[in-house]
PDB file of C-alpha atoms in Angstrom:
ATOM      1  CA  MET F   1       0.002   0.016   0.012  1.00  0.00           C
ATOM      2  CA  THR F   2       1.490   3.230  -1.136  1.00  0.00           C
ATOM      3  CA  ASP F   3       1.516   6.664   0.479  1.00  0.00           C
ATOM      4  CA  ALA F   4      -0.621   7.841  -2.411  1.00  0.00           C
ATOM      5  CA  ASP F   5      -3.308   5.229  -1.745  1.00  0.00           C
ATOM      6  CA  PRO F   6      -6.572   6.896  -0.806  1.00  0.00           C
ATOM      7  CA  VAL F   7      -7.587   4.058   1.326  1.00  0.00           C
ATOM      8  CA  ASP F   8      -4.554   4.512   3.407  1.00  0.00           C
ATOM      9  CA  SER F   9      -4.013   8.192   3.391  1.00  0.00           C
ATOM     10  CA  GLY F  10      -3.648   9.580   6.894  1.00  0.00           C
ATOM     11  CA  ARG F  11      -3.892   6.038   8.348  1.00  0.00           C
ATOM     12  CA  GLU F  12      -1.010   4.740  10.457  1.00  0.00           C
ATOM     13  CA  ARG F  13      -0.364   1.088   9.710  1.00  0.00           C
ATOM     14  CA  ALA F  14      -0.371  -1.363  12.515  1.00  0.00           C
ATOM     15  CA  PHE F  15       2.889  -2.845  13.466  1.00  0.00           C
ATOM     16  CA  VAL F  16       3.057  -6.436  14.498  1.00  0.00           C
ATOM     17  CA  GLY F  17       6.622  -7.294  14.381  1.00  0.00           C
ATOM     18  CA  TYR F  18       9.530  -9.202  12.719  1.00  0.00           C
ATOM     19  CA  GLY F  19      11.255 -12.490  13.346  1.00  0.00           C
ATOM     20  CA  THR F  20      10.535 -16.164  13.085  1.00  0.00           C
ATOM     21  CA  HIS F  21       9.097 -18.357  15.815  1.00  0.00           C
ATOM     22  CA  ARG F  22       8.214 -22.095  15.847  1.00  0.00           C
ATOM     23  CA  PRO F  23       5.021 -22.630  17.929  1.00  0.00           C
ATOM     24  CA  LYS F  24       2.926 -25.840  17.836  1.00  0.00           C
ATOM     25  CA  LEU F  25      -0.727 -26.152  17.126  1.00  0.00           C
ATOM     26  CA  ASP F  26      -2.578 -27.802  20.049  1.00  0.00           C
ATOM     27  CA  ASP F  27      -4.965 -30.619  19.647  1.00  0.00           C
ATOM     28  CA  LYS F  28      -7.870 -28.183  19.228  1.00  0.00           C
ATOM     29  CA  GLY F  29      -6.210 -26.427  16.346  1.00  0.00           C
ATOM     30  CA  ARG F  30      -5.219 -23.400  18.372  1.00  0.00           C
ATOM     31  CA  LEU F  31      -1.977 -21.513  17.549  1.00  0.00           C
ATOM     32  CA  THR F  32      -0.234 -19.543  20.258  1.00  0.00           C
ATOM     33  CA  ILE F  33       0.850 -16.196  18.788  1.00  0.00           C
ATOM     34  CA  PRO F  34       4.393 -15.294  20.190  1.00  0.00           C
ATOM     35  CA  ALA F  35       4.054 -12.701  22.974  1.00  0.00           C
ATOM     36  CA  ARG F  36       6.165 -10.166  21.089  1.00  0.00           C
ATOM     37  CA  PHE F  37       3.488 -10.011  18.370  1.00  0.00           C
ATOM     38  CA  ARG F  38       0.405  -9.788  20.611  1.00  0.00           C
ATOM     39  CA  PRO F  39       0.376  -5.926  21.268  1.00  0.00           C
ATOM     40  CA  GLY F  40      -0.183  -5.202  17.456  1.00  0.00           C
ATOM     41  CA  LEU F  41      -3.020  -7.770  17.353  1.00  0.00           C
ATOM     42  CA  ALA F  42      -4.791  -6.809  20.529  1.00  0.00           C
ATOM     43  CA  ASP F  43      -7.767  -5.167  18.809  1.00  0.00           C
ATOM     44  CA  GLY F  44      -8.652  -8.348  16.844  1.00  0.00           C
ATOM     45  CA  VAL F  45      -7.280 -10.323  14.051  1.00  0.00           C
ATOM     46  CA  VAL F  46      -8.256 -11.837  10.739  1.00  0.00           C
ATOM     47  CA  VAL F  47      -6.715 -15.247   9.838  1.00  0.00           C
ATOM     48  CA  CYS F  48      -6.935 -15.943   6.025  1.00  0.00           C
ATOM     49  CA  GLY F  49      -5.380 -18.101   3.366  1.00  0.00           C
ATOM     50  CA  TRP F  50      -2.480 -16.400   1.635  1.00  0.00           C
ATOM     51  CA  PHE F  51      -0.036 -17.178  -1.129  1.00  0.00           C
ATOM     52  CA  THR F  52       2.220 -20.135  -1.368  1.00  0.00           C
ATOM     53  CA  ASN F  53      -0.261 -22.264   0.854  1.00  0.00           C
ATOM     54  CA  THR F  54       0.386 -20.183   3.899  1.00  0.00           C
ATOM     55  CA  LEU F  55      -1.989 -18.340   6.237  1.00  0.00           C
ATOM     56  CA  SER F  56      -1.750 -14.664   7.175  1.00  0.00           C
ATOM     57  CA  VAL F  57      -2.822 -13.177  10.424  1.00  0.00           C
ATOM     58  CA  PHE F  58      -3.658  -9.474  10.038  1.00  0.00           C
ATOM     59  CA  PRO F  59      -4.684  -6.866  12.585  1.00  0.00           C
ATOM     60  CA  GLU F  60      -8.429  -6.500  11.767  1.00  0.00           C
ATOM     61  CA  ASP F  61      -8.052  -2.889  10.641  1.00  0.00           C
ATOM     62  CA  GLU F  62      -5.168  -3.904   8.278  1.00  0.00           C
ATOM     63  CA  PHE F  63      -7.231  -6.664   6.663  1.00  0.00           C
ATOM     64  CA  ASP F  64     -10.232  -4.215   6.238  1.00  0.00           C
ATOM     65  CA  ALA F  65      -7.886  -1.858   4.395  1.00  0.00           C
ATOM     66  CA  LEU F  66      -6.722  -4.723   2.180  1.00  0.00           C
ATOM     67  CA  VAL F  67     -10.283  -5.665   1.376  1.00  0.00           C
ATOM     68  CA  ARG F  68     -11.153  -2.136   0.398  1.00  0.00           C
ATOM     69  CA  LYS F  69      -8.056  -1.946  -1.755  1.00  0.00           C
ATOM     70  CA  VAL F  70      -8.712  -5.293  -3.520  1.00  0.00           C
ATOM     71  CA  ARG F  71     -12.492  -4.933  -3.890  1.00  0.00           C
ATOM     72  CA  PRO F  72     -12.410  -2.670  -6.961  1.00  0.00           C
ATOM     73  CA  THR F  73     -10.131  -4.970  -8.751  1.00  0.00           C
ATOM     74  CA  ALA F  74     -12.527  -7.875  -8.509  1.00  0.00           C
ATOM     75  CA  ASN F  75     -14.392  -6.716 -11.594  1.00  0.00           C
ATOM     76  CA  LEU F  76     -11.325  -6.782 -13.788  1.00  0.00           C
ATOM     77  CA  SER F  77     -11.441 -10.476 -14.533  1.00  0.00           C
ATOM     78  CA  GLU F  78     -12.743 -13.760 -13.328  1.00  0.00           C
ATOM     79  CA  ARG F  79      -9.461 -14.483 -11.889  1.00  0.00           C
ATOM     80  CA  HIS F  80      -9.502 -11.277  -9.877  1.00  0.00           C
ATOM     81  CA  MET F  81     -12.953 -12.144  -8.725  1.00  0.00           C
ATOM     82  CA  ALA F  82     -11.924 -15.695  -7.629  1.00  0.00           C
ATOM     83  CA  PHE F  83      -9.019 -14.216  -5.625  1.00  0.00           C
ATOM     84  CA  PHE F  84     -11.299 -11.649  -3.910  1.00  0.00           C
ATOM     85  CA  ARG F  85     -13.918 -14.282  -3.117  1.00  0.00           C
ATOM     86  CA  LEU F  86     -11.515 -16.775  -1.768  1.00  0.00           C
ATOM     87  CA  LEU F  87      -9.600 -14.187   0.269  1.00  0.00           C
ATOM     88  CA  VAL F  88     -12.798 -12.805   1.951  1.00  0.00           C
ATOM     89  CA  SER F  89     -14.805 -15.846   2.236  1.00  0.00           C
ATOM     90  CA  GLY F  90     -12.157 -17.791   3.890  1.00  0.00           C
ATOM     91  CA  ALA F  91     -11.240 -15.105   6.348  1.00  0.00           C
ATOM     92  CA  GLU F  92     -11.994 -15.700  10.109  1.00  0.00           C
ATOM     93  CA  VAL F  93     -12.296 -12.683  12.406  1.00  0.00           C
ATOM     94  CA  GLN F  94     -11.152 -13.319  15.954  1.00  0.00           C
ATOM     95  CA  GLN F  95      -9.784 -12.093  19.212  1.00  0.00           C
ATOM     96  CA  LEU F  96      -6.711 -13.510  20.803  1.00  0.00           C
ATOM     97  CA  ASP F  97      -7.738 -15.620  23.822  1.00  0.00           C
ATOM     98  CA  SER F  98      -6.346 -14.964  27.309  1.00  0.00           C
ATOM     99  CA  GLN F  99      -3.389 -17.107  26.469  1.00  0.00           C
ATOM    100  CA  GLY F 100      -2.672 -15.331  23.198  1.00  0.00           C
ATOM    101  CA  ARG F 101      -4.039 -18.085  20.897  1.00  0.00           C
ATOM    102  CA  VAL F 102      -6.139 -17.995  17.745  1.00  0.00           C
ATOM    103  CA  SER F 103      -8.223 -20.967  16.516  1.00  0.00           C
ATOM    104  CA  ILE F 104      -7.201 -22.214  13.065  1.00  0.00           C
ATOM    105  CA  PRO F 105     -10.271 -23.775  11.410  1.00  0.00           C
ATOM    106  CA  ALA F 106      -9.858 -27.209   9.758  1.00  0.00           C
ATOM    107  CA  SER F 107     -10.154 -25.712   6.262  1.00  0.00           C
ATOM    108  CA  GLN F 108      -7.408 -23.349   6.849  1.00  0.00           C
ATOM    109  CA  ARG F 109      -5.175 -25.983   8.455  1.00  0.00           C
ATOM    110  CA  ASN F 110      -5.828 -28.233   5.414  1.00  0.00           C
ATOM    111  CA  TYR F 111      -5.066 -25.319   2.915  1.00  0.00           C
ATOM    112  CA  ALA F 112      -1.694 -24.560   4.672  1.00  0.00           C
ATOM    113  CA  GLY F 113      -0.824 -28.135   5.506  1.00  0.00           C
ATOM    114  CA  LEU F 114      -0.514 -27.332   9.173  1.00  0.00           C
ATOM    115  CA  ASP F 115      -0.133 -30.076  11.714  1.00  0.00           C
ATOM    116  CA  LYS F 116       1.780 -29.740  15.088  1.00  0.00           C
ATOM    117  CA  ASP F 117       4.955 -27.948  13.895  1.00  0.00           C
ATOM    118  CA  CYS F 118       4.349 -24.385  12.551  1.00  0.00           C
ATOM    119  CA  VAL F 119       6.450 -21.477  11.716  1.00  0.00           C
ATOM    120  CA  VAL F 120       5.277 -17.924  12.407  1.00  0.00           C
ATOM    121  CA  ASN F 121       7.078 -15.158  10.554  1.00  0.00           C
ATOM    122  CA  GLY F 122       6.573 -11.457  11.559  1.00  0.00           C
ATOM    123  CA  LEU F 123       6.377  -9.502   8.294  1.00  0.00           C
ATOM    124  CA  GLY F 124       5.902  -6.020   9.709  1.00  0.00           C
ATOM    125  CA  GLU F 125       2.221  -5.343   9.564  1.00  0.00           C
ATOM    126  CA  ARG F 126       1.135  -9.026   9.454  1.00  0.00           C
ATOM    127  CA  LEU F 127       2.163 -12.639  10.395  1.00  0.00           C
ATOM    128  CA  GLU F 128       2.644 -15.451   8.000  1.00  0.00           C
ATOM    129  CA  VAL F 129       1.958 -19.005   9.283  1.00  0.00           C
ATOM    130  CA  TRP F 130       3.738 -21.917   7.554  1.00  0.00           C
ATOM    131  CA  ASN F 131       3.865 -25.631   7.886  1.00  0.00           C
ATOM    132  CA  ALA F 132       7.406 -26.066   9.440  1.00  0.00           C
ATOM    133  CA  GLU F 133       8.629 -28.463   6.799  1.00  0.00           C
ATOM    134  CA  ALA F 134       7.418 -26.264   4.045  1.00  0.00           C
ATOM    135  CA  TRP F 135       8.977 -23.254   5.476  1.00  0.00           C
ATOM    136  CA  ASP F 136      12.316 -25.033   5.862  1.00  0.00           C
ATOM    137  CA  ARG F 137      12.153 -26.137   2.206  1.00  0.00           C
ATOM    138  CA  TYR F 138      11.159 -22.704   1.008  1.00  0.00           C
ATOM    139  CA  SER F 139      13.880 -21.032   3.107  1.00  0.00           C
ATOM    140  CA  ALA F 140      16.573 -23.464   1.936  1.00  0.00           C
ATOM    141  CA  GLU F 141      15.465 -23.038  -1.738  1.00  0.00           C
ATOM    142  CA  ASN F 142      15.466 -19.292  -1.610  1.00  0.00           C
ATOM    143  CA  LEU F 143      18.556 -18.647   0.603  1.00  0.00           C
ATOM    144  CA  PRO F 144      20.852 -18.571  -2.408  1.00  0.00           C
ATOM    145  CA  VAL F 145      18.608 -15.917  -4.044  1.00  0.00           C
ATOM    146  CA  PHE F 146      18.724 -13.937  -0.868  1.00  0.00           C
ATOM    147  CA  SER F 147      22.489 -14.271  -0.732  1.00  0.00           C
ATOM    148  CA  GLU F 148      22.944 -13.108  -4.271  1.00  0.00           C
ATOM    149  CA  MET F 149      20.622 -10.256  -4.182  1.00  0.00           C
ATOM    150  CA  GLU F 150      22.175  -6.770  -4.129  1.00  0.00           C
ATOM    151  CA  GLY F 151      20.558  -3.791  -2.615  1.00  0.00           C
ATOM    152  CA  THR F 152      20.654  -1.988  -6.040  1.00  0.00           C
ATOM    153  CA  SER F 153      18.768  -4.705  -7.729  1.00  0.00           C
ATOM    154  CA  LEU F 154      16.059  -3.992  -5.267  1.00  0.00           C
ATOM    155  CA  GLY F 155      16.212  -0.383  -5.830  1.00  0.00           C
ATOM    156  CA  ILE F 156      17.695   0.124  -2.311  1.00  0.00           C
ATOM    157  CA  GLU F 157      20.961   1.821  -1.334  1.00  0.00           C
ATOM    158  CA  PHE F 158      22.664   0.433   1.722  1.00  0.00           C
TER     159      PHE F 158
END
């Protein structure tokens, strides 16, 4: 979302955090959100399917802003409409429980291939939830890309 985006103009983005953690799903499908991420999620969260068969956990206001931004694109093509429908219809609005957990519905666990071992990555304004084995594969496959990238190829000066 850019500074020029009218949906976000004047709106401060929520900060959830950075880093990688490896919590486990409990027998009821609940995921404990690492304590360092909880302050940015205290006002409610939305858990939804995301790219690369992962889940995202957004602060509710961030997800609302995303929906407002994506909604106008839904009419561009059937593919855009499918993305919008699946994003919104699969989203679960929740509050963290007293132990900082969210319930991951069976449909979302199946989509992301979640079992006991999970990886939760803080990506600034949202979290990404991976099956631990899938994250380890993805990370190993992309580490050479990361190592070879130069700041200038990203348009960044270090």
